[in-house]
Coordinates of C-alpha atoms in Angstrom, one line a residue:
Chain A
M1 CA 0.0 0.0 0.0
Y2 CA 1.2 3.5 -0.8
T3 CA 2.5 5.5 2.0
T4 CA 1.2 9.0 2.1
E5 CA 4.0 10.1 4.5
L6 CA 6.6 10.0 1.9
S7 CA 5.8 13.4 0.5
K8 CA 5.8 14.9 4.0
Q9 CA 9.5 14.1 4.6
P10 CA 11.6 16.8 6.1
N11 CA 14.4 18.0 3.9
V12 CA 16.6 15.1 3.3
Q13 CA 19.9 17.1 2.8
S14 CA 22.1 16.0 5.6
I15 CA 25.7 16.1 6.6
E16 CA 27.2 12.9 5.1
D17 CA 30.7 12.1 3.9
P18 CA 30.5 13.6 0.4
E19 CA 32.6 10.8 -1.1
R20 CA 30.5 8.0 0.3
L21 CA 27.4 9.8 -0.7
A22 CA 28.6 10.3 -4.2
A23 CA 29.5 6.6 -4.5
F24 CA 26.0 5.6 -3.1
E25 CA 24.2 7.9 -5.5
A26 CA 26.2 6.5 -8.4
R27 CA 25.2 2.9 -7.4
V28 CA 21.6 3.9 -7.1
A29 CA 21.7 5.7 -10.4
A30 CA 23.1 2.6 -12.0
D31 CA 20.1 0.7 -10.7
E32 CA 22.1 -1.5 -8.3
F33 CA 20.4 -2.8 -5.2
I34 CA 21.4 -1.5 -1.8
E35 CA 21.6 -4.2 0.7
P36 CA 21.3 -4.1 4.6
K37 CA 25.0 -4.1 5.3
D38 CA 25.9 -1.5 2.7
W39 CA 26.6 2.0 3.7
M40 CA 23.6 4.4 3.1
P41 CA 22.8 8.0 4.0
E42 CA 20.9 8.4 7.2
A43 CA 18.0 10.1 5.4
Y44 CA 17.7 7.2 3.0
R45 CA 17.5 4.8 5.9
R46 CA 14.9 6.9 7.7
T47 CA 12.8 7.4 4.6
L48 CA 12.8 3.7 3.8
T49 CA 12.1 2.6 7.4
R50 CA 9.2 4.9 7.5
Q51 CA 7.9 3.8 4.1
I52 CA 8.3 0.1 4.6
S53 CA 6.9 0.1 8.1
Q54 CA 3.9 2.1 7.0
H55 CA 3.4 -0.3 4.2
A56 CA 3.6 -3.2 6.7
H57 CA 1.1 -1.4 9.1
S58 CA -1.3 -0.8 6.1
E59 CA -1.3 -4.6 5.4
I60 CA -2.0 -5.4 9.1
V61 CA -4.7 -2.7 9.6
G62 CA -6.0 -3.6 6.2
M63 CA -7.0 -7.0 7.5
L64 CA -9.7 -5.4 9.6
P65 CA -12.1 -4.0 7.0
E66 CA -12.0 -7.3 5.1
G67 CA -11.9 -9.5 8.2
N68 CA -15.2 -7.8 9.1
W69 CA -16.8 -10.0 6.4
I70 CA -15.1 -13.4 6.7
T71 CA -17.7 -14.7 9.2
R72 CA -20.5 -13.4 6.9
A73 CA -19.2 -14.4 3.5
P74 CA -22.2 -15.6 1.4
S75 CA -20.8 -19.0 0.2
L76 CA -18.2 -21.5 1.2
R77 CA -16.1 -20.5 -1.8
R78 CA -16.2 -16.8 -1.0
K79 CA -15.4 -17.5 2.6
A80 CA -12.3 -19.6 1.6
I81 CA -11.2 -17.0 -0.9
L82 CA -11.6 -14.1 1.6
L83 CA -9.8 -16.0 4.4
A84 CA -6.9 -16.8 2.0
K85 CA -6.8 -13.2 0.9
V86 CA -6.7 -11.7 4.4
Q87 CA -4.1 -14.3 5.3
D88 CA -2.0 -13.1 2.4
E89 CA -2.2 -9.6 3.8
A90 CA -0.9 -10.8 7.1
G91 CA 1.9 -12.5 5.2
H92 CA 2.7 -9.3 3.4
G93 CA 2.8 -7.5 6.7
L94 CA 5.2 -10.0 8.1
Y95 CA 7.7 -9.8 5.2
L96 CA 7.5 -6.1 5.2
Y97 CA 8.2 -5.9 9.0
C98 CA 11.2 -8.2 8.4
A99 CA 12.4 -6.0 5.5
A100 CA 12.1 -2.9 7.7
E101 CA 13.9 -4.6 10.5
T102 CA 17.0 -5.0 8.2
L103 CA 17.3 -1.2 8.5
G104 CA 17.8 -1.4 12.2
T105 CA 14.3 -0.8 13.8
S106 CA 12.7 -3.6 15.7
R107 CA 9.2 -4.8 15.0
E108 CA 8.1 -3.9 18.6
E109 CA 9.3 -0.3 18.0
M110 CA 7.3 -0.1 14.7
I111 CA 4.2 -1.5 16.3
E112 CA 4.6 0.9 19.2
A113 CA 4.8 3.8 16.7
L114 CA 1.6 2.6 15.0
H115 CA -0.3 2.3 18.3
S116 CA 0.8 5.7 19.6
G117 CA -0.3 7.3 16.3
K118 CA 3.2 8.3 15.4
A119 CA 3.3 6.0 12.4
K120 CA 0.7 6.2 9.7
Y121 CA -1.0 3.7 7.5
S122 CA -2.9 3.9 4.3
T123 CA -5.9 6.3 4.6
I124 CA -8.1 3.9 2.7
F125 CA -8.6 1.5 5.7
N126 CA -10.3 4.2 7.7
Y127 CA -13.5 3.8 5.7
P128 CA -16.1 1.2 6.8
T129 CA -17.0 -2.0 4.9
L130 CA -20.7 -1.6 5.0
T131 CA -22.1 -4.3 2.7
W132 CA -20.7 -7.5 1.1
A133 CA -20.1 -5.5 -2.1
D134 CA -17.3 -3.7 -0.3
I135 CA -15.3 -6.8 -0.3
P136 CA -15.3 -7.1 -4.1
A137 CA -14.8 -3.4 -4.4
I138 CA -11.7 -3.4 -2.1
G139 CA -10.2 -6.3 -4.1
W140 CA -10.8 -4.6 -7.4
L141 CA -10.1 -0.9 -6.6
V142 CA -8.0 -0.8 -3.5
D143 CA -5.8 -3.8 -4.4
G144 CA -5.8 -2.4 -8.0
A145 CA -4.5 0.9 -6.8
A146 CA -2.0 -0.9 -4.6
I147 CA -0.6 -2.9 -7.5
M148 CA -0.2 0.3 -9.5
N149 CA 1.9 1.7 -6.7
Q150 CA 3.8 -1.5 -6.0
V151 CA 4.7 -2.8 -9.4
P152 CA 7.3 0.0 -9.8
L153 CA 8.6 -0.8 -6.2
Q154 CA 9.8 -4.2 -7.5
R155 CA 12.6 -2.1 -8.9
T156 CA 13.1 0.1 -5.9
S157 CA 16.7 0.6 -4.9
Y158 CA 16.6 -1.2 -1.5
G159 CA 17.1 -4.9 -2.1
P160 CA 14.9 -6.5 0.7
Y161 CA 12.0 -4.2 -0.1
A162 CA 12.2 -4.8 -3.8
R163 CA 12.3 -8.6 -3.3
A164 CA 9.4 -8.5 -0.9
M165 CA 7.4 -6.6 -3.5
V166 CA 7.9 -9.3 -6.1
R167 CA 5.9 -11.7 -4.1
V168 CA 3.5 -9.2 -2.8
C169 CA 2.6 -8.1 -6.3
K170 CA 1.9 -11.6 -7.5
E171 CA -0.5 -12.1 -4.6
E172 CA -2.1 -8.6 -5.0
S173 CA -2.7 -9.3 -8.7
F174 CA -4.6 -12.4 -7.7
H175 CA -6.5 -10.4 -5.1
Q176 CA -7.5 -7.8 -7.7
R177 CA -8.8 -10.5 -10.1
Q178 CA -10.8 -12.2 -7.5
G179 CA -12.3 -8.8 -6.5
Y180 CA -13.3 -8.1 -10.0
E181 CA -14.7 -11.6 -10.5
A182 CA -16.8 -11.2 -7.3
M183 CA -18.0 -7.8 -8.5
T184 CA -19.1 -9.4 -11.8
S185 CA -21.4 -11.7 -9.9
L186 CA -23.0 -8.8 -8.1
A187 CA -23.2 -6.6 -11.3
N188 CA -25.0 -9.4 -13.1
G189 CA -27.1 -10.4 -10.1
T190 CA -30.4 -9.4 -8.6
P191 CA -31.5 -5.7 -8.3
E192 CA -30.4 -5.7 -4.6
Q193 CA -27.0 -7.0 -5.6
K194 CA -26.6 -4.4 -8.3
R195 CA -27.6 -1.7 -5.9
M196 CA -24.9 -2.9 -3.4
A197 CA -22.3 -3.0 -6.2
Q198 CA -23.0 0.6 -7.4
D199 CA -23.1 1.9 -3.8
A200 CA -19.8 0.3 -2.9
F201 CA -18.3 1.6 -6.1
N202 CA -19.5 5.1 -5.3
R203 CA -18.0 5.0 -1.8
W204 CA -14.6 3.4 -2.8
W205 CA -13.9 5.3 -6.0
W206 CA -12.6 8.6 -4.6
P207 CA -10.7 7.1 -1.6
S208 CA -9.0 4.8 -4.1
L209 CA -7.8 7.8 -6.2
M210 CA -6.5 9.4 -2.9
M211 CA -4.4 6.3 -2.3
F212 CA -1.8 7.7 -4.8
G213 CA -1.1 10.5 -2.4
P214 CA -1.2 14.3 -2.8
P215 CA -0.9 15.9 -6.2
D216 CA 2.7 16.3 -7.5
E217 CA 2.8 20.1 -6.9
N218 CA 2.2 19.4 -3.2
S219 CA 4.7 16.5 -3.0
P220 CA 8.0 18.4 -2.6
N221 CA 10.2 15.4 -1.9
T222 CA 9.1 13.3 -4.8
A223 CA 12.2 14.5 -6.7
Q224 CA 14.6 13.2 -4.0
S225 CA 12.7 9.9 -3.7
L226 CA 12.7 9.4 -7.5
R227 CA 16.5 10.1 -7.5
W228 CA 17.1 7.5 -4.8
R229 CA 14.9 5.1 -6.7
I230 CA 12.7 4.7 -3.7
K231 CA 9.9 5.9 -5.8
R232 CA 9.8 5.3 -9.6
E233 CA 6.8 7.3 -10.8
T234 CA 5.0 10.4 -9.5
N235 CA 1.7 10.3 -7.7
D236 CA -0.2 11.9 -10.5
E237 CA 1.3 9.7 -13.2
L238 CA 0.2 6.6 -11.3
R239 CA -3.3 8.0 -10.5
Q240 CA -3.8 8.8 -14.2
K241 CA -2.8 5.2 -15.1
F242 CA -5.2 3.8 -12.6
V243 CA -8.2 5.9 -13.9
D244 CA -7.4 5.0 -17.5
I245 CA -7.4 1.2 -16.7
T246 CA -10.3 1.2 -14.3
V247 CA -12.9 3.2 -16.1
P248 CA -13.4 0.7 -18.9
Q249 CA -13.6 -2.1 -16.3
A250 CA -16.4 -0.3 -14.6
E251 CA -18.2 0.3 -17.9
Y252 CA -17.9 -3.5 -18.7
L253 CA -19.7 -4.2 -15.4
G254 CA -22.4 -1.6 -16.1
L255 CA -21.4 0.6 -13.2
T256 CA -21.4 4.3 -13.3
V257 CA -18.2 6.2 -12.3
P258 CA -19.3 8.7 -9.6
D259 CA -17.7 11.6 -11.3
P260 CA -19.8 13.9 -13.6
D261 CA -16.6 15.5 -14.9
L262 CA -15.1 12.3 -16.2
K263 CA -14.5 12.3 -19.9
W264 CA -12.1 10.9 -22.5
N265 CA -9.4 13.3 -23.6
E266 CA -8.4 12.3 -27.1
A267 CA -5.4 14.6 -27.1
K268 CA -3.7 13.2 -24.0
G269 CA -4.9 9.6 -24.6
G270 CA -6.4 9.4 -21.2
Y271 CA -9.4 10.4 -19.1
D272 CA -9.9 13.9 -17.5
F273 CA -11.5 13.5 -14.1
G274 CA -13.0 15.7 -11.5
A275 CA -11.3 17.4 -8.6
I276 CA -10.3 15.2 -5.6
D277 CA -11.5 16.4 -2.2
W278 CA -8.0 16.9 -0.7
D279 CA -9.5 18.4 2.5
E280 CA -11.1 15.0 3.1
F281 CA -7.8 13.3 2.3
Y282 CA -5.8 15.4 4.8
A283 CA -8.5 14.9 7.4
V284 CA -8.2 11.2 7.1
V285 CA -4.4 11.4 7.2
R286 CA -4.8 13.3 10.5
G287 CA -6.8 10.4 11.9
E288 CA -10.3 11.8 11.2
G289 CA -11.5 9.0 8.9
P290 CA -15.0 7.6 9.7
V291 CA -13.7 4.4 11.4
A292 CA -10.1 5.4 12.3
R293 CA -10.8 5.1 16.0
E294 CA -12.3 1.6 15.5
R295 CA -9.3 0.5 13.6
M296 CA -6.8 1.7 16.1
T297 CA -8.8 0.4 19.0
A298 CA -9.0 -3.0 17.4
R299 CA -5.2 -3.1 16.8
R300 CA -4.4 -1.9 20.3
E301 CA -6.8 -4.3 21.9
A302 CA -5.4 -7.3 19.9
W303 CA -1.9 -6.3 21.0
E304 CA -2.5 -5.4 24.6
S305 CA -5.2 -7.9 25.6
N306 CA -2.9 -10.7 24.2
A307 CA 0.3 -9.5 25.7
W308 CA 0.1 -12.4 28.2
V309 CA 0.4 -14.8 25.3
R310 CA 3.6 -13.3 24.1
E311 CA 4.9 -13.1 27.6
A312 CA 4.0 -16.8 28.2
A313 CA 5.8 -17.9 25.0
A314 CA 8.9 -16.0 26.1
A315 CA 8.8 -17.4 29.7
H316 CA 8.4 -20.9 28.4
E317 CA 11.3 -20.5 26.0
A318 CA 13.5 -19.2 28.8
K319 CA 12.6 -22.1 31.0
R320 CA 13.2 -24.6 28.2
R321 CA 16.7 -23.2 27.6
Q322 CA 17.4 -23.3 31.3
R323 CA 16.3 -26.9 31.5
A324 CA 18.4 -27.8 28.4
A325 CA 21.4 -26.1 29.9
A326 CA 21.0 -27.9 33.3
Chain B
M1 CA -50.2 -44.6 -8.5
P2 CA -49.2 -46.8 -5.5
S3 CA -46.2 -45.4 -3.6
L4 CA -43.2 -47.5 -2.6
P5 CA -42.3 -47.8 1.0
P6 CA -39.3 -45.6 2.0
I7 CA -35.9 -47.3 2.3
R8 CA -35.1 -47.3 6.0
P9 CA -31.5 -46.8 7.1
E10 CA -31.5 -50.1 9.0
D11 CA -32.4 -51.9 5.7
V12 CA -29.5 -50.3 3.9
A13 CA -27.1 -51.3 6.8
T14 CA -28.4 -54.8 6.7
A15 CA -28.0 -55.0 3.0
E16 CA -24.4 -53.8 3.4
K17 CA -23.7 -56.4 6.1
I18 CA -25.0 -59.4 4.2
R19 CA -23.2 -58.3 1.0
P20 CA -20.7 -61.0 0.1
D21 CA -17.0 -60.0 -0.1
G22 CA -16.0 -59.0 -3.6
A23 CA -19.6 -58.2 -4.5
F24 CA -20.2 -55.3 -6.9
D25 CA -19.4 -52.0 -5.3
A26 CA -22.1 -49.5 -6.1
P27 CA -20.9 -45.9 -6.8
S28 CA -21.1 -43.7 -3.7
D29 CA -24.6 -42.6 -3.2
A30 CA -25.3 -39.2 -1.7
H31 CA -28.8 -40.3 -0.9
D32 CA -27.8 -43.1 1.3
P33 CA -29.0 -41.6 4.6
V34 CA -26.4 -43.4 6.8
R35 CA -23.6 -42.1 4.6
A36 CA -25.1 -38.6 4.3
G37 CA -25.7 -38.4 8.0
Y38 CA -22.2 -39.4 8.8
L39 CA -20.7 -36.9 6.3
L40 CA -22.9 -34.2 7.9
R41 CA -21.4 -34.8 11.3
L42 CA -17.9 -34.6 9.9
G43 CA -18.6 -31.7 7.7
D44 CA -20.4 -29.7 10.4
D45 CA -17.6 -30.2 12.8
S46 CA -15.2 -28.7 10.3
L47 CA -17.5 -25.9 9.2
I48 CA -18.4 -24.7 12.7
L49 CA -14.8 -24.8 14.0
G50 CA -13.6 -23.1 10.8
Q51 CA -16.1 -20.4 11.4
R52 CA -15.1 -19.9 15.0
L53 CA -11.4 -19.7 14.2
S54 CA -12.0 -17.2 11.4
E55 CA -13.4 -14.8 14.1
W56 CA -9.8 -14.4 15.2
C57 CA -8.7 -13.0 11.9
G58 CA -7.0 -9.6 12.5
H59 CA -7.2 -9.9 16.3
A60 CA -4.6 -12.5 17.2
P61 CA -1.7 -12.1 19.7
S62 CA 0.9 -11.7 16.8
V63 CA 1.0 -11.7 13.0
E64 CA 2.4 -15.2 13.1
V65 CA -0.4 -16.5 15.2
D66 CA -2.9 -14.7 13.0
L67 CA -1.5 -16.5 10.0
S68 CA -1.7 -19.9 11.7
L69 CA -5.2 -19.4 12.9
A70 CA -6.4 -18.3 9.5
N71 CA -4.6 -21.2 8.0
M72 CA -6.4 -23.7 10.2
A73 CA -9.7 -22.0 9.5
L74 CA -9.1 -22.2 5.8
D75 CA -8.2 -26.0 6.0
L76 CA -11.4 -26.6 8.0
I77 CA -13.6 -24.6 5.6
G78 CA -12.0 -26.6 2.8
Q79 CA -12.8 -29.9 4.5
A80 CA -16.4 -28.8 5.1
T81 CA -16.8 -27.9 1.5
L82 CA -15.7 -31.4 0.4
L83 CA -17.6 -33.3 3.1
L84 CA -20.9 -31.3 2.7
G85 CA -20.5 -31.6 -1.1
E86 CA -20.6 -35.3 -0.7
A87 CA -23.6 -35.2 1.5
G88 CA -25.6 -32.9 -0.8
D89 CA -25.3 -29.2 -2.0
A90 CA -22.6 -27.8 0.3
D91 CA -23.8 -24.2 0.3
S92 CA -27.4 -25.1 0.9
L93 CA -26.4 -27.3 3.8
A94 CA -24.1 -24.7 5.3
F95 CA -26.4 -21.7 4.8
K96 CA -29.9 -22.9 4.8
R97 CA -30.2 -25.3 7.8
D98 CA -31.2 -24.3 11.3
V99 CA -29.7 -25.5 14.6
L100 CA -31.8 -28.6 14.8
D101 CA -30.4 -29.9 11.6
F102 CA -26.7 -29.2 12.5
R103 CA -24.8 -32.4 13.5
N104 CA -21.6 -30.9 14.9
C105 CA -20.4 -31.6 18.4
W106 CA -20.7 -29.1 21.3
L107 CA -16.9 -28.6 21.5
V108 CA -16.5 -26.9 18.1
E109 CA -19.3 -24.4 18.6
Q110 CA -17.9 -23.1 21.9
P111 CA -17.0 -19.4 21.7
N112 CA -13.3 -18.7 21.3
G113 CA -12.9 -17.2 24.7
D114 CA -9.3 -16.1 25.2
F115 CA -6.4 -17.6 23.2
A116 CA -5.8 -20.3 25.8
R117 CA -9.3 -21.6 25.5
T118 CA -9.1 -21.5 21.7
M119 CA -5.9 -23.6 21.9
V120 CA -7.3 -26.1 24.4
R121 CA -10.4 -26.5 22.2
Q122 CA -8.1 -27.0 19.2
L123 CA -6.0 -29.6 21.0
L124 CA -9.0 -31.6 22.2
F125 CA -10.7 -31.5 18.8
S126 CA -7.7 -31.9 16.4
T127 CA -6.2 -34.8 18.3
W128 CA -9.5 -36.6 18.0
Q129 CA -10.0 -35.6 14.4
H130 CA -6.5 -36.7 13.5
M131 CA -7.0 -40.2 15.1
L132 CA -10.3 -40.5 13.4
Y133 CA -9.2 -39.3 9.9
Q134 CA -6.2 -41.7 10.1
R135 CA -8.7 -44.5 10.3
L136 CA -11.1 -42.9 7.7
T137 CA -8.4 -43.1 5.1
G138 CA -9.3 -46.8 5.0
S139 CA -13.1 -46.1 4.7
R140 CA -14.9 -48.3 2.2
D141 CA -16.4 -45.1 0.9
E142 CA -13.9 -44.0 -1.7
A143 CA -14.9 -40.3 -1.6
L144 CA -14.6 -40.1 2.2
A145 CA -11.3 -42.0 2.2
G146 CA -9.9 -39.5 -0.3
I147 CA -11.1 -36.5 1.7
A148 CA -9.6 -38.0 4.8
A149 CA -6.3 -38.7 3.1
K150 CA -6.0 -35.1 2.1
A151 CA -7.3 -33.7 5.4
V152 CA -5.2 -35.9 7.7
K153 CA -2.1 -34.0 6.7
E154 CA -3.7 -30.7 7.5
V155 CA -5.0 -32.0 10.8
A156 CA -1.7 -33.4 11.9
Y157 CA -0.4 -29.8 11.7
H158 CA -3.4 -28.4 13.7
R159 CA -2.8 -31.0 16.4
E160 CA 0.9 -30.3 16.6
L161 CA 0.4 -26.5 16.7
A162 CA -2.3 -26.7 19.4
A163 CA -0.2 -29.1 21.5
E164 CA 2.8 -26.8 21.3
W165 CA 0.7 -23.8 22.4
V166 CA -0.9 -25.6 25.3
I167 CA 2.5 -26.6 26.5
R168 CA 3.9 -23.1 26.0
L169 CA 0.9 -21.5 27.9
G170 CA 0.8 -24.2 30.6
D171 CA 4.5 -23.8 31.2
G172 CA 4.7 -20.1 30.6
T173 CA 3.6 -17.6 33.3
E174 CA 1.3 -17.9 36.2
E175 CA -1.4 -16.0 34.2
S176 CA -1.1 -18.1 31.2
R177 CA -1.3 -21.3 33.3
E178 CA -4.4 -20.0 35.0
R179 CA -6.0 -19.1 31.7
T180 CA -5.2 -22.5 30.2
L181 CA -6.7 -24.3 33.3
D182 CA -9.8 -22.2 32.8
G183 CA -10.0 -23.2 29.1
L184 CA -9.5 -26.8 30.0
G185 CA -12.3 -26.5 32.6
W186 CA -14.5 -25.0 29.9
C187 CA -13.9 -27.6 27.2
W188 CA -13.4 -30.8 29.1
R189 CA -17.1 -31.4 29.5
F190 CA -17.5 -31.9 25.8
V191 CA -14.9 -34.6 25.3
P192 CA -17.2 -37.6 26.0
E193 CA -19.4 -36.6 23.1
L194 CA -16.5 -37.1 20.7
F195 CA -16.6 -40.8 21.6
E196 CA -20.4 -41.2 21.7
V197 CA -21.5 -44.0 19.4
D198 CA -25.2 -43.9 18.6
D199 CA -27.3 -46.0 16.2
E200 CA -26.3 -43.8 13.3
V201 CA -22.6 -44.2 13.9
E202 CA -23.1 -47.9 14.6
Q203 CA -24.7 -48.3 11.2
A204 CA -22.1 -46.3 9.4
V205 CA -19.4 -48.4 11.1
A206 CA -21.2 -51.5 10.1
A207 CA -21.3 -50.3 6.5
G208 CA -17.6 -49.8 6.6
I209 CA -18.0 -46.0 6.0
A210 CA -17.1 -44.8 9.5
A211 CA -14.5 -45.6 12.1
D212 CA -15.6 -46.5 15.7
P213 CA -14.1 -43.7 17.9
R214 CA -14.2 -46.0 20.9
E215 CA -11.3 -47.9 19.3
F216 CA -9.0 -45.0 19.9
E217 CA -10.4 -43.4 23.1
A218 CA -7.6 -44.9 25.3
E219 CA -5.0 -43.7 22.8
Y220 CA -6.6 -40.3 22.8
R221 CA -6.8 -39.9 26.6
A222 CA -3.2 -41.0 26.9
E223 CA -2.1 -38.5 24.3
I224 CA -4.0 -35.6 25.9
A225 CA -2.6 -36.6 29.3
R226 CA 0.9 -36.6 27.8
V227 CA 0.5 -33.1 26.4
L228 CA -1.0 -31.8 29.6
G229 CA 1.8 -33.5 31.6
E230 CA 4.4 -31.6 29.5
A231 CA 2.4 -28.4 30.1
G232 CA 2.5 -29.1 33.8
L233 CA -1.3 -29.2 33.9
P234 CA -3.5 -31.8 35.7
V235 CA -5.9 -33.9 33.7
P236 CA -9.4 -32.7 34.8
N237 CA -11.9 -35.0 36.4
D238 CA -14.6 -36.4 34.2
Q239 CA -18.1 -35.3 34.8
R240 CA -21.5 -36.5 33.5
P241 CA -21.2 -36.2 29.7
I242 CA -22.9 -33.4 27.9
L243 CA -24.4 -34.8 24.7
G244 CA -26.9 -33.9 22.0
G245 CA -25.0 -32.1 19.2
R246 CA -25.2 -35.2 16.9
R247 CA -29.0 -35.1 17.2
G248 CA -29.3 -31.4 16.7
H249 CA -29.5 -30.4 20.4
H250 CA -26.8 -27.8 20.8
S251 CA -25.6 -25.1 23.2
E252 CA -27.1 -21.6 23.0
H253 CA -24.0 -20.5 21.1
L254 CA -24.7 -22.2 17.8
G255 CA -27.8 -20.2 17.0
H256 CA -25.8 -16.9 17.2
L257 CA -23.0 -18.3 15.1
L258 CA -25.5 -19.4 12.4
A259 CA -27.3 -16.0 12.5
I260 CA -24.0 -14.3 11.5
M261 CA -22.8 -17.0 9.1
Q262 CA -26.1 -17.4 7.2
Y263 CA -27.3 -13.8 7.1
L264 CA -26.6 -13.0 3.5
P265 CA -28.0 -16.1 1.8
R266 CA -31.1 -15.9 4.0
T267 CA -31.6 -12.2 3.4
Y268 CA -31.2 -12.6 -0.4
P269 CA -32.4 -16.1 -1.1
D270 CA -32.4 -15.6 -4.9
A271 CA -29.0 -14.2 -5.2
K272 CA -25.9 -16.0 -6.5
W273 CA -22.6 -14.7 -5.1

C-alpha cells in the first residue's frame, strides 16, 4: 500500500561524507540494489524505514475491514477466498516488517509507533465495509491501486524491499482479479446486488484515487525519492494510469463512475477527471477517517489484551533453555 | 399410483452387512441416509470450528499467530466444502439449515474465549480428528477415504500446533497457566461426546464407512494426558457427559454463530454470489 507520509518528509539534505554519498548515489543511479550491510545515507535509511513500516502497518490494519466480512461471506467458496486473501495480507505485513527490521528498527518499535499514532498507515482503511459488495470493491479498486503503486517498487533501490514486492505483487494481482470476479457476480445479479455494487463503487472510487497521495505540486520530496529510486513514478502519473485502466472495467460491469466530470481526452490519450477532495484526504491522514478510531482500538486491543500470550511464550522459551542447559 | 415404502437406514445397513465380499461396489450414493448423516457430522464439525477460528482474523496475539489461525480456519472450511458436497449441496447445507439440523459436536461451537481456551479446544478436537481421519483413510467409501487422506495431513499440523501452544501456555507464566486451566475446565465437559456411538454411527461403522471412535479413546486420553503433563497441567476430572449435538441439540452459542454466518444467503435467497 502506498505511504502518504513519503511526501511529507523533512528536507533530506544531511551532513554525510560527500565521497561515500557520491558513491552511493552512483550505485543507485546505475540501478544497483542497496543491501542491509551497505553504507547508506541516514536520510535514505529513515525514509525507507518509514515507508516500509507504513506499508507493513497498512497490510495489518487492512486485515480489519476485510476480516469484518469473513464470518458473513455468502458462500463457502467466497469464505475460503476471503480467508486466504486476508491471510496473504498478514503474510505481506510479516515480510515487510522483516524487510524494515533489516534497516535497524525492531518490530516492537514499529508496532509501538503505530499504536501511539506516530506512524501512519494507508488512509483507505479508515473507511467502513458496510455491505458484502465492499469486499469485491476493495479487491478490485484498493488492491488495484496498490498494485499500481507496488509494481514499480519491485525495482526500488533497497534490495529487501524490492524482493518482498515481487511476491506481494503476485498475490495482489490475484486479489484484484478475485475482487473483479466477485464484483461481476453482483453486477450481473439481482437488483439488490446491483444496488450494493453501485453503492460500494460510489464509496470506494474517490478514496482509491487518494491512495496515490497528494498531487505532484504538493509533493515536494518526490524528486529526491525518485532520484534515490525509492519511488519510480510520480503520484499523478500513477493516478492517471489507474483511472485509465479502471474506467473501462467499470463500464464493462455496467457501473457508473461517480464523477460527472469524467471524460475521455483524445489529445492526452487518457481520461480527464473531477477534482479530488483533498480536505477529506488530509483529514483522514490526521486520523479523522470515519472508522479510524475503531481500527486503532482493534489493533491496540489485539496487541494489549494478548500481551500475556507473548509473555508466556517468552517465559516458556527461557525455562526450556534453562532446563536444556541444566 | 401406488407409492413404494421408504428405504429405511436399517435396511441399507443390513443389505451392506450381508453383501458377500467381492460383490459389486455400487458408486457412492449421496442419498444413502447413513452415509449422508455421517458426512454431515464430519462436515459440520469442520465448518463450525472453521467459522469460529475465522473470528480471530486480525485480532490474534501476533502476526504469526494470526496466520496460523487463519490457515487452520481455511483448512477446515475446505474440509467442510468437500464433506458437505458429498452429503448434498454444500452451500445449501451450510447456509440454509437451522440449529436442529446441524450435526456438529458441542466442543466446536464453543465461543473462542481467550487464546488459551481456543488452543485447548483445538488440542481436544484436532487430536480426536487426527486419530479419526487416520482411520477414515481406510473407509470403504472412496470419496470419504480420499477426503480423509487429504485432510489428515492438515489436521496433523493443527494437532501439533495446538499441543505446542498448550505446552507453552501451561508452562509459561502464572497468568497463562491459570487461563489454560480455565480453558480446559470449559472444554473438558465436551470430550465424551466425541466418543459417543449412537445408532447412526453404529450403522455407518457396520457399513464400513465410519470408524468407531471407541477404538482410539484410550490412545486419545493417553495423548492428551501426555501433552497436559508436558504443560504441567493436571488432567481434569470427568463429569457427566454433555451430549446432543449429533442429534441437533446444541448449546445456545450455535444459533448466534448461524445467524451471522447465514445472514446474506437468507436475506437474499435468490442471489448468486
